[in-house]
Amino acid sequence: MAYDELVKRCIDLCQQCETACLTCADACLNEKDIDMLRDCIKTDLECAEICGVTARILALNGDFQKDIVRLCQQLCEACAEECEKHAGHGMEHCEACAKACRACAEACKKLVA
Amino acid sequence: MAYDELVKRCIDLCQQCETACLTCADACLNEKDIDMLRDCIKTDLECAEICGVTARILALNGDFQKDIVRLCQQLCEACAEECEKHAGHGMEHCEACAKACRACAEACKKLVA
Amino acid sequence: MAYDELVKRCIDLCQQCETACLTCADACLNEKDIDMLRDCIKTDLECAEICGVTARILALNGDFQKDIVRLCQQLCEACAEECEKHAGHGMEHCEACAKACRACAEACKKLVA
Amino acid sequence: MAYDELVKRCIDLCQQCETACLTCADACLNEKDIDMLRDCIKTDLECAEICGVTARILALNGDFQKDIVRLCQQLCEACAEECEKHAGHGMEHCEACAKACRACAEACKKLVA
């Protein structure tokens, strides 16, 4: 894929991941067993922040885009790991979030390759 | 469409509009005739801010979602009007941005109907 | 105060409120009795989003600044009310957040008067 | 200074820098000689994005705070350099922005030391 196409794809997946993280955080806040989801909510919020700013810096074609994309990859992997802990326990929002994080991390990785 | 589906669609279109606005602002900054694009850049930036926050508030299922969606519709209409002034003058980024703004405004309108 | 001064003050208080809300959300996630703080975390996040975007729209001198400032005032009042429920129960972060919300709401009110 | 104090100071200076960058971008869009300010506007916008997200990640006490603070320092230094080119030519907003960027970069540097 051309760089331009990789950028478009990365923006899309960052935005989908941002949404999945915030949706997951909100759903966690409504779960009966919120106690075990504290780290998940926190990681969701941090990941959503970085995914959002990465999409915007890419759209602005910023000079530091590769640096923020590299950081975004790390955050998405960390958030995926956390969400995967709960994905098998009936937490569909965590499963969806983990998937979105993995897809975003992959797109980030390809962009800076 | 069910409310949930309308929300998903609105989030998508807000994010696409945010990206189109920032892409347009960056492209305007590279146009030879930047002098006539001052208002366009400014409106792009304001619209991008509101589209971004609207998508996030919807994902968080915030209590004030209808209020921000209503404001987002207004911003998108104003930005579309500005971009449409330049769309016919070889400014493809303005044409793309105007389209994204119109689509987002429509989704916002449906959500609060 | 001149409008310019009111804007500066409003930006400052929006940013302080954004920080207080996120600090409160993070602290709530670490509280033993997280169960009663669900609404507080959620309101904190929504309020932080709107305070942040309000400060940015004011700094950009956006055309819709009064509309977002009006919405920000409402969010801050709602968040203050929620935080005040917990302020007297040893939740210092809620007390600090409620104060920051009240100060921000007041600055917003003066700006659009 | 204790780490907590350095964090508070860094959040403050990130937010002041975000505001100075957006104020500078808006002022540049109103300058007669906008042609020579294209890079300045662009750098302002990128720096504002990173300063904003850095303040939020610090307030959330995020796990990747040091990484984003390091990146913020670089952005602020780059933006200060760009703004300093225009600071001596009657562009007071560039002078103010360069100062805010230098102060923020310094606070970021201390935090990750």
Short mmCIF file of C-alpha atoms in Angstrom, two decimals, chain C residues 47-101:
data_model
loop_
_atom_site.label_atom_id
_atom_site.label_comp_id
_atom_site.label_asym_id
_atom_site.label_seq_id
_atom_site.Cartn_x
_atom_site.Cartn_y
_atom_site.Cartn_z
CA CYS C 47 -17.30 17.59 31.98
CA ALA C 48 -13.57 17.29 31.22
CA GLU C 49 -14.32 16.85 27.51
CA ILE C 50 -16.50 19.95 27.34
CA CYS C 51 -14.18 22.10 29.46
CA GLY C 52 -11.25 21.14 27.24
CA VAL C 53 -12.99 21.93 23.98
CA THR C 54 -14.40 25.18 25.40
CA ALA C 55 -10.91 26.39 26.28
CA ARG C 56 -9.69 25.53 22.78
CA ILE C 57 -12.61 27.18 20.98
CA LEU C 58 -12.08 30.32 23.07
CA ALA C 59 -8.34 30.35 22.29
CA LEU C 60 -9.17 29.96 18.58
CA ASN C 61 -11.71 32.80 18.95
CA GLY C 62 -14.30 30.58 17.28
CA ASP C 63 -17.61 31.85 15.91
CA PHE C 64 -19.63 29.54 18.14
CA GLN C 65 -17.79 30.34 21.35
CA LYS C 66 -20.86 31.57 23.22
CA ASP C 67 -22.79 28.39 22.45
CA ILE C 68 -20.08 26.10 23.76
CA VAL C 69 -19.52 28.32 26.81
CA ARG C 70 -23.23 28.10 27.64
CA LEU C 71 -23.09 24.31 27.40
CA CYS C 72 -19.93 24.25 29.48
CA GLN C 73 -21.68 26.14 32.26
CA GLN C 74 -24.43 23.51 32.38
CA LEU C 75 -21.96 20.62 32.45
CA CYS C 76 -19.94 22.22 35.21
CA GLU C 77 -23.02 22.78 37.33
CA ALA C 78 -24.13 19.17 36.85
CA CYS C 79 -20.65 17.88 37.68
CA ALA C 80 -20.41 20.12 40.75
CA GLU C 81 -23.73 18.78 42.03
CA GLU C 82 -22.57 15.19 41.62
CA CYS C 83 -19.18 15.80 43.25
CA GLU C 84 -20.74 17.71 46.15
CA LYS C 85 -22.60 14.52 47.13
CA HIS C 86 -19.26 12.91 47.97
CA ALA C 87 -17.30 15.96 49.08
CA GLY C 88 -18.33 15.60 52.69
CA HIS C 89 -17.38 11.91 52.86
CA GLY C 90 -13.61 12.22 52.86
CA MET C 91 -13.40 12.47 49.09
CA GLU C 92 -11.04 15.43 48.79
CA HIS C 93 -10.75 15.00 45.03
CA CYS C 94 -14.53 15.42 44.74
CA GLU C 95 -14.37 18.53 46.90
CA ALA C 96 -11.59 20.00 44.76
CA CYS C 97 -13.46 19.06 41.60
CA ALA C 98 -16.74 20.60 42.79
CA LYS C 99 -14.92 23.84 43.59
CA ALA C 100 -13.24 23.92 40.17
CA CYS C 101 -16.60 23.22 38.49
#
